Tab-separated table of C-alpha atoms (C1' of nucleotides) and ligand atoms in Angstrom:
chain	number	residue	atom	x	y	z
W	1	UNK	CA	127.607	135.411	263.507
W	2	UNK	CA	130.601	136.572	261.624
W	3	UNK	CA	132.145	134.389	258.834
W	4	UNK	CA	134.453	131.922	258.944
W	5	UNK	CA	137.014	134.112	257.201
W	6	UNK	CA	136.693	136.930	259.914
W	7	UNK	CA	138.188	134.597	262.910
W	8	UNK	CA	141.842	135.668	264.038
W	9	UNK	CA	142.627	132.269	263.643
W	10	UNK	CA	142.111	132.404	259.410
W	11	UNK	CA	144.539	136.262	259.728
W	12	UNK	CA	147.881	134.461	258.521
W	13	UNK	CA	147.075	131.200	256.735
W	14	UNK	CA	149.337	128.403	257.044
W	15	UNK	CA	151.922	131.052	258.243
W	16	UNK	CA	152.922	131.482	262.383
W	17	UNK	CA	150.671	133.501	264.480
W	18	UNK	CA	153.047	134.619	267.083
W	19	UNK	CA	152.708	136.990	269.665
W	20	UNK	CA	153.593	139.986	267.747
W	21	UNK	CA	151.219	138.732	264.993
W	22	UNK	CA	148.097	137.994	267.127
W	23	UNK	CA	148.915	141.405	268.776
W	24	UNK	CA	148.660	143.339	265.429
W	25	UNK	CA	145.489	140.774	263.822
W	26	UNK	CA	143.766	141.931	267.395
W	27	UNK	CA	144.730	145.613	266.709
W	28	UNK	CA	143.540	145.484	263.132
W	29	UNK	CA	139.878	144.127	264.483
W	30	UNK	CA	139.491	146.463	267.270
W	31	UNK	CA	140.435	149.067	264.711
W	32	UNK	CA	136.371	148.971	263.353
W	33	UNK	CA	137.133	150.852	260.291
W	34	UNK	CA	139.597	151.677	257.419
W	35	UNK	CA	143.086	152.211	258.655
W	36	UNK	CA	146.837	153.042	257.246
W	37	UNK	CA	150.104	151.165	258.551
W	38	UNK	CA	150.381	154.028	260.768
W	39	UNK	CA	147.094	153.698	262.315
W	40	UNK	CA	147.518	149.913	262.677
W	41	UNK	CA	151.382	150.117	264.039
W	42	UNK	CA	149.975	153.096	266.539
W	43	UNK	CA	147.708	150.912	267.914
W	44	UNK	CA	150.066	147.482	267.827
W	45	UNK	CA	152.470	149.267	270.084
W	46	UNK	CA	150.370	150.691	272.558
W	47	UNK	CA	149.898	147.132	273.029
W	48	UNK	CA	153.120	146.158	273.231
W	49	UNK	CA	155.896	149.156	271.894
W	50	UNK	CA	158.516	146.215	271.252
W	51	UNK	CA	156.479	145.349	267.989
W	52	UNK	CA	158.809	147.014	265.096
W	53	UNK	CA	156.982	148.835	261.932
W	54	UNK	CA	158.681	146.446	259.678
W	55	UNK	CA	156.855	143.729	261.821
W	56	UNK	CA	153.614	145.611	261.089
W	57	UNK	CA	154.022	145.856	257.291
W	58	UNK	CA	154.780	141.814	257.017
W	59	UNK	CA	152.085	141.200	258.820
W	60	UNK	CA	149.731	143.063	256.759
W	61	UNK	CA	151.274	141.391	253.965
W	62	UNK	CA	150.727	138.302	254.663
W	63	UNK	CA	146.892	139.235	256.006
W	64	UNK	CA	145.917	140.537	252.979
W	65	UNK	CA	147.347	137.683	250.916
W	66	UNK	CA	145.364	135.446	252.946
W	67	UNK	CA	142.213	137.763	252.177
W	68	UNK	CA	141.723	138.513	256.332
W	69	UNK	CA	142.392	141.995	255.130
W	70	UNK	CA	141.905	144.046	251.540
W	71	UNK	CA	143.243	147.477	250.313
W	72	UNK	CA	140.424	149.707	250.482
W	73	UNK	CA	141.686	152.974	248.958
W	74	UNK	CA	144.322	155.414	250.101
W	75	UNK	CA	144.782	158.107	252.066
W	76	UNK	CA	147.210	160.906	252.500
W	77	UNK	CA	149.640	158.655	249.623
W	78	UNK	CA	149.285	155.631	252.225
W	79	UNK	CA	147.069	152.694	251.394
W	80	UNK	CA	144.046	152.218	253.524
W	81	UNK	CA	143.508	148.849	254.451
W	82	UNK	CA	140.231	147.060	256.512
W	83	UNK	CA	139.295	144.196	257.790
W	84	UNK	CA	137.418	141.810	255.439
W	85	UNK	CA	133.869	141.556	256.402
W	86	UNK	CA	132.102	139.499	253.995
W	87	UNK	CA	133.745	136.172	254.935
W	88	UNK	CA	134.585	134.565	250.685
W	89	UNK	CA	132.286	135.902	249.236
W	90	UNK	CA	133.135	138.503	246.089
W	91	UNK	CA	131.878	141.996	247.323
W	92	UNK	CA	133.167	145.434	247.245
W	93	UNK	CA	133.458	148.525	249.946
W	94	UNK	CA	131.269	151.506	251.272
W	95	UNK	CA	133.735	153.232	253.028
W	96	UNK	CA	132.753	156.874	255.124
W	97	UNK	CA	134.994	159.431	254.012
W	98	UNK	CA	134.782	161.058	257.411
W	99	UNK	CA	135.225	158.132	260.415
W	100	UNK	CA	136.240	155.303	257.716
W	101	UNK	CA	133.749	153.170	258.641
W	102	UNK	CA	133.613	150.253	255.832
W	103	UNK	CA	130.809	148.486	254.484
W	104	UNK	CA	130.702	145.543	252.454
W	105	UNK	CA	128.384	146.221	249.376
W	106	UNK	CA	126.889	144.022	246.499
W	107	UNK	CA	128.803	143.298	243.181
W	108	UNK	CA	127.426	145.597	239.940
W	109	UNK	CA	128.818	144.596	237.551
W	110	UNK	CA	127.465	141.570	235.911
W	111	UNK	CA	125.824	144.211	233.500
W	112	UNK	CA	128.916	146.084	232.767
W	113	UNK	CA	130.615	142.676	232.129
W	114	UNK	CA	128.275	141.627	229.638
W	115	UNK	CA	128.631	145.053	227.973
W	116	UNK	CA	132.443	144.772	228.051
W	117	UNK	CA	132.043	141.086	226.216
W	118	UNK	CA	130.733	143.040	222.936
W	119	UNK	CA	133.084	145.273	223.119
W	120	UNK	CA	136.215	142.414	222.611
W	121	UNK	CA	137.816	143.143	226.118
W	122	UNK	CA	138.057	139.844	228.904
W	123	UNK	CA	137.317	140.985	231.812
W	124	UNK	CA	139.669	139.143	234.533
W	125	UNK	CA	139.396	141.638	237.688
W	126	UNK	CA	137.599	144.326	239.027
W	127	UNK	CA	137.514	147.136	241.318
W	128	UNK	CA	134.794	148.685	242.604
W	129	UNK	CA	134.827	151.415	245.988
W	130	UNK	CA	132.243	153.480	247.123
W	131	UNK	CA	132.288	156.727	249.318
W	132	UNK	CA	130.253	158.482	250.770
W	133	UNK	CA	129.084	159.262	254.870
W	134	UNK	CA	127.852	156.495	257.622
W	135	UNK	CA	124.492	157.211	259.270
W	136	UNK	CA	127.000	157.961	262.295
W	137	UNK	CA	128.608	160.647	260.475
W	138	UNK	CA	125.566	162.200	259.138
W	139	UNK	CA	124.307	162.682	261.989
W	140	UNK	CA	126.723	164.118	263.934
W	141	UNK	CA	127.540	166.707	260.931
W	142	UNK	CA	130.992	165.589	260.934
Q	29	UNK	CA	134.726	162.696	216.143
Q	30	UNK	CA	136.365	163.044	219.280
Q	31	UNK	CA	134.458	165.086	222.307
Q	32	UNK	CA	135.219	168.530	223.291
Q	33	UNK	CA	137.555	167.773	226.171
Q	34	UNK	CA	139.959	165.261	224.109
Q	35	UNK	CA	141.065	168.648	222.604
Q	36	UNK	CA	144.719	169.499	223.458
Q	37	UNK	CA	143.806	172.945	223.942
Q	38	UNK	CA	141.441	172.207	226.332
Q	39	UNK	CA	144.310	170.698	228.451
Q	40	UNK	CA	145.473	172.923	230.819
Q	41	UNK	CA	142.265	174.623	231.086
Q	42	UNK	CA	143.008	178.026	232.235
Q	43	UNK	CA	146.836	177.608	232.479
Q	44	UNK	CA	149.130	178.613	229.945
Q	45	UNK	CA	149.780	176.587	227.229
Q	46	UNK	CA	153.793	176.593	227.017
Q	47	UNK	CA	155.949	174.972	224.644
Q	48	UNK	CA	156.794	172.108	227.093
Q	49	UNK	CA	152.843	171.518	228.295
Q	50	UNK	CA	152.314	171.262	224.226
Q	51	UNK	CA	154.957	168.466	224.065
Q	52	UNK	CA	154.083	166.698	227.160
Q	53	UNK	CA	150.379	166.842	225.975
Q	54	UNK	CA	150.975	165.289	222.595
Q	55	UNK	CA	152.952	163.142	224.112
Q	56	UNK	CA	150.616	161.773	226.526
Q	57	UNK	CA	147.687	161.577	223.439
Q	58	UNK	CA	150.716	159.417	221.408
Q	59	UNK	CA	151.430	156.896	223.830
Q	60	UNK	CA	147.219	155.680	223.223
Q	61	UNK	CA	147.142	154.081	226.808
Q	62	UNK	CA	147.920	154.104	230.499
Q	63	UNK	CA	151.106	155.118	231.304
Q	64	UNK	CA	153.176	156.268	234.628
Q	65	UNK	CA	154.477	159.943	234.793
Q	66	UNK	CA	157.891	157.804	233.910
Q	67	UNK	CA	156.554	156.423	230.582
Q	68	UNK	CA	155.339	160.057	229.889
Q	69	UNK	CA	158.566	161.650	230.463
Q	70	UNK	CA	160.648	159.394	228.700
Q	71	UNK	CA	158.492	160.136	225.973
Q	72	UNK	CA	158.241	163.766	226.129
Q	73	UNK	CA	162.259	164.187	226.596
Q	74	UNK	CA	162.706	162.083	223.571
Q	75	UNK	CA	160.713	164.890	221.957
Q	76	UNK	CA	162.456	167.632	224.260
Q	77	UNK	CA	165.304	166.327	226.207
Q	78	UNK	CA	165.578	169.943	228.118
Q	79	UNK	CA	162.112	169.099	229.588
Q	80	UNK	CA	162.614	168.350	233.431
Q	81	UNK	CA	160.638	165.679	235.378
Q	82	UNK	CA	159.395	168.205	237.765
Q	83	UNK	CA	157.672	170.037	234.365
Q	84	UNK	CA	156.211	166.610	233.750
Q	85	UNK	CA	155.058	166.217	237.133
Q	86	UNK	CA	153.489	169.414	236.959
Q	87	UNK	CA	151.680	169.216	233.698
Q	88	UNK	CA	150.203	165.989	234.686
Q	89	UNK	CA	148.407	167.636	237.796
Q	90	UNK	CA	147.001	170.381	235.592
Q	91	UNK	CA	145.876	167.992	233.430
Q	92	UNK	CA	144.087	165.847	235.771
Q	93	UNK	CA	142.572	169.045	237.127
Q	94	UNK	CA	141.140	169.702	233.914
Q	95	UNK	CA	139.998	166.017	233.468
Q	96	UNK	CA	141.641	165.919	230.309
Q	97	UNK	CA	144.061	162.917	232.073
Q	98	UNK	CA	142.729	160.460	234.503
Q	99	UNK	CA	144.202	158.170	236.777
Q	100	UNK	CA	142.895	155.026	236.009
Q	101	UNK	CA	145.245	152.491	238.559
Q	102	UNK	CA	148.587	152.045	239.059
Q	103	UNK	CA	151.647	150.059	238.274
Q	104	UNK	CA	154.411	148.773	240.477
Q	105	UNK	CA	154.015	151.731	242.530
Q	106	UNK	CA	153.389	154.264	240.406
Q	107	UNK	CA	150.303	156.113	239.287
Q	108	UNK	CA	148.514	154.850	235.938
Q	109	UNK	CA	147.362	157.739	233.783
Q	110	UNK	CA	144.918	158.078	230.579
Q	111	UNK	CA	143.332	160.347	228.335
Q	112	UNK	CA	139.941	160.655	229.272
Q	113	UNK	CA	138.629	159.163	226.182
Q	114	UNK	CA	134.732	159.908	226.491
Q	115	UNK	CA	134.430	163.746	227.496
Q	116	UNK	CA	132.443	165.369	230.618
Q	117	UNK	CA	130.346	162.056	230.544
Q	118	UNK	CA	130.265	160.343	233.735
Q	119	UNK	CA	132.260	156.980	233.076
Q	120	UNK	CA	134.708	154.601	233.899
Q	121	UNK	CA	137.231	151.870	232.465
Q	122	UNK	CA	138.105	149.174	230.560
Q	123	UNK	CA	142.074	148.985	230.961
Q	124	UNK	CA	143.972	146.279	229.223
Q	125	UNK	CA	146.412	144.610	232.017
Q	126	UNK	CA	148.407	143.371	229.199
Q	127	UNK	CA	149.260	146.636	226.538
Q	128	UNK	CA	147.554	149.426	229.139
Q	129	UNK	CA	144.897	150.030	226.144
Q	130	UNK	CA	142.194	151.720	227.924
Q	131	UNK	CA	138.687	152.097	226.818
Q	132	UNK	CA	135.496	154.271	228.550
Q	133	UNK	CA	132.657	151.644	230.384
Q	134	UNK	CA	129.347	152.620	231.303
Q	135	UNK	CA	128.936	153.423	234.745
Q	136	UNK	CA	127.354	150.187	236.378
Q	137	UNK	CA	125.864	151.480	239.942
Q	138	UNK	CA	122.244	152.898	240.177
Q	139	UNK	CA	121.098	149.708	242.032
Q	140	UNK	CA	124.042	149.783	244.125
Q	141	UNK	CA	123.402	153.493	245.431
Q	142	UNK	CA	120.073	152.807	245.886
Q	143	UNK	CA	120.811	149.718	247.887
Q	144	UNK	CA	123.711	152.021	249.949
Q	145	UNK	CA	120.819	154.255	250.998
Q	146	UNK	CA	118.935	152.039	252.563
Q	147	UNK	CA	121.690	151.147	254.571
Q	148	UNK	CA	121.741	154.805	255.919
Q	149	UNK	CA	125.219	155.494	253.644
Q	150	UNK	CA	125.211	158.765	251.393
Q	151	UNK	CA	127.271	157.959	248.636
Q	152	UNK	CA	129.321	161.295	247.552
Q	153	UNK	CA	131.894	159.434	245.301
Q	154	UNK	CA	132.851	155.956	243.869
Q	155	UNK	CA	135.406	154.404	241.225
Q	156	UNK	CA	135.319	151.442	239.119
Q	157	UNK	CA	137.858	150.113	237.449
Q	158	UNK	CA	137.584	146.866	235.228
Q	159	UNK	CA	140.812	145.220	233.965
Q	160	UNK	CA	141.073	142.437	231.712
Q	161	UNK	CA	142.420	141.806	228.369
Q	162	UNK	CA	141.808	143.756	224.872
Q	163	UNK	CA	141.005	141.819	221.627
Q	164	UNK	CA	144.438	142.504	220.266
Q	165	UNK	CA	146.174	140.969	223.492
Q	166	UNK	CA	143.422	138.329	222.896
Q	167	UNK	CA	144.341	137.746	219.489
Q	168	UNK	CA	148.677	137.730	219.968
Q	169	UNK	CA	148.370	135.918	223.086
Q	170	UNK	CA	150.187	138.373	225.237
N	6	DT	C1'	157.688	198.293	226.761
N	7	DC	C1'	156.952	196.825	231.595
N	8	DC	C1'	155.362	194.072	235.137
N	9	DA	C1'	153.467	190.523	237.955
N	10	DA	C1'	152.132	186.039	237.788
N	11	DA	C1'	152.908	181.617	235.992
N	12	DG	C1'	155.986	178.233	234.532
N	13	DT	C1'	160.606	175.941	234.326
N	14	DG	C1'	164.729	172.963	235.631
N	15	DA	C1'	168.079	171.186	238.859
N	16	DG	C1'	168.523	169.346	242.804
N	17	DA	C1'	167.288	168.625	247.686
N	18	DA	C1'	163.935	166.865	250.669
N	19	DC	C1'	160.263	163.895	251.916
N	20	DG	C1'	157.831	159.812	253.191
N	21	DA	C1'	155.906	155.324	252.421
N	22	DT	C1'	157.561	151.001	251.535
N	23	DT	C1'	161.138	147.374	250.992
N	24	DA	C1'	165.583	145.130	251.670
N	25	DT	C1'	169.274	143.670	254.675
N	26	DC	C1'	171.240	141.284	258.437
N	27	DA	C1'	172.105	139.441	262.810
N	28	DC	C1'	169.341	137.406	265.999
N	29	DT	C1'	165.256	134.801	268.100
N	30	DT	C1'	161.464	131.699	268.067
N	31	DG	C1'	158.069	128.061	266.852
N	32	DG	C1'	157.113	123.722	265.629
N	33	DC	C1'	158.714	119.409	263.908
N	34	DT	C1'	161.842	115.067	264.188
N	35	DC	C1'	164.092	111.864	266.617
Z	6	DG	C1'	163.345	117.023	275.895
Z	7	DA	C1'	167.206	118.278	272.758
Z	8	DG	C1'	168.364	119.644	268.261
Z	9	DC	C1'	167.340	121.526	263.979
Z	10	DC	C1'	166.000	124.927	260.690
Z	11	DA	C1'	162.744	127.575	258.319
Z	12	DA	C1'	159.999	131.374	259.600
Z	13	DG	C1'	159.673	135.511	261.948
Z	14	DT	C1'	161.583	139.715	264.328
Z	15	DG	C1'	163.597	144.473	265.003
Z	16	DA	C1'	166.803	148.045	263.887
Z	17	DT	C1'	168.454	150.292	260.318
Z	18	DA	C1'	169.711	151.429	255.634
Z	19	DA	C1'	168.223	151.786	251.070
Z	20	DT	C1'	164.871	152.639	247.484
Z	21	DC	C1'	162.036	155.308	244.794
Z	22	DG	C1'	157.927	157.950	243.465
Z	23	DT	C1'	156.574	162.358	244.432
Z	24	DT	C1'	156.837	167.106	246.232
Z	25	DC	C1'	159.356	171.194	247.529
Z	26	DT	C1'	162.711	174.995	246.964
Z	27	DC	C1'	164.837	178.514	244.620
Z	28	DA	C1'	166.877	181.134	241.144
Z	29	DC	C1'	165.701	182.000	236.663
Z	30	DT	C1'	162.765	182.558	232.330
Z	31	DT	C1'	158.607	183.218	229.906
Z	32	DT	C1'	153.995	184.693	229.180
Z	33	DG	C1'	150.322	187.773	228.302
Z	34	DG	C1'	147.983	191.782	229.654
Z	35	DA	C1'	148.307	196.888	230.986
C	225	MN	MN1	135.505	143.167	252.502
C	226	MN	MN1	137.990	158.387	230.811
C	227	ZN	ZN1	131.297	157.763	259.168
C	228	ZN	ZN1	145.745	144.791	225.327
DNA sequence: TCCAAAGTGAGAACGATTATCACTTGGCTC
DNA sequence: GAGCCAAGTGATAATCGTTCTCACTTTGGA
């Protein structure tokens, strides 16, 4: 069962989900993988080719301020976003460098944070993004 | 003493070495933190003022070819650069959100790979970033 | 010295993202 | 249900970091 985060319903917050925004949350999920604006506004107006880019890019926006989405990486000099699927809880990405497949993967770096604490520096935020191929894409040679 | 790679000369690896590359070079080992290829050229023009952005732009891909520069983030759009600070050695960062100060971390993510391939991913590549606050931003309160 | 390749600088072009603006819509109040 | 108004929309222009182009200069080896 997914988390509570991953329902449409959580996408926007306390924000309006309208029709163009349910349209584009829907997109985003039957997506599967890591995706640019492109990708995401490609598929949003096959649904319905009223929805405007700009429409796209707030939506995002407001998705990933609500956490239903994070910035994975980038690709190509656009930012790669996917769908968060790890509900709250801190984590950090596998994502295939061939079909974009993402992963959720376990936090490292309560080591490394220790280490930092000699060393003077706060730590206050971390990143941490794996890549590599998905079983899928290893076996297909792709 | 400061590793092999930290050495201007090892900059531009193969490439030439021109008067401009010099001053963007030293100019980029002055600044002693992260800076956008905006910060850099500001600072190498004050040096050279007949230095043109697209020189800078071009040194600072060189660079990072060599390693001798790394990207470590970025800033209100732009790309955040460093001087790799800790040679060929595998390694990430420590960057100070407050002054850009960056310092070399130890790479946190044996357990994590291991963990990855049991899922069935092949990691190829990763990045870790940590940011935070130095002791002197600590100390001022900034 | 000569030459070909590498590098330079000015400016144009590019492309992802953001801002603007007139208009529409959703959800609340009465 | 009608009215209100903040939130959202879509087309388009603007922004801005980065890359490209091109004529020119410099470099370092033959
Ligand atoms: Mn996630
Ligand atoms: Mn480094
Ligand atoms: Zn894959
Ligand atoms: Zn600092």
């Amino acid at each position: 069962m997914a988390a509570i985060r991953d329902d449409l319903t959580y996408a926007f917050g306390a924000g309006r989900l309208t029709p163009q925004r349910q349209t584009i949350a829907e997109s985003a999920r039957s997506l599967g993988r890591a995706f640019t604006i492109d990708d995401l506004a490609e598929e949003a107006r096959y649904r319905d080719p009223s929805i405007g880019v700009a429409t796209v890019y707030r939506a995002v926006s407001a998705m990933e301020a609500t956490g239903w989405l994070e910035r994975v990486g980038e690709r190509a000099g656009s930012v790669l976003y996917a769908q968060c699927g790890a509900g709250d809880r801190h984590h950090h990405h596998l994502v295939c460098t061939s079909c974009g497949r993402v992963e959720p993967a376990e936090c490292p770096l309560h080591d490394v944070a220790a280490h930092a604490a000699t060393s003077g520096f706060v730590i206050t935020n971390h990143e941490v993004t794996l890549y590599g191929l998905c079983p899928a894409c290893l076996a297909t040679g792709s």
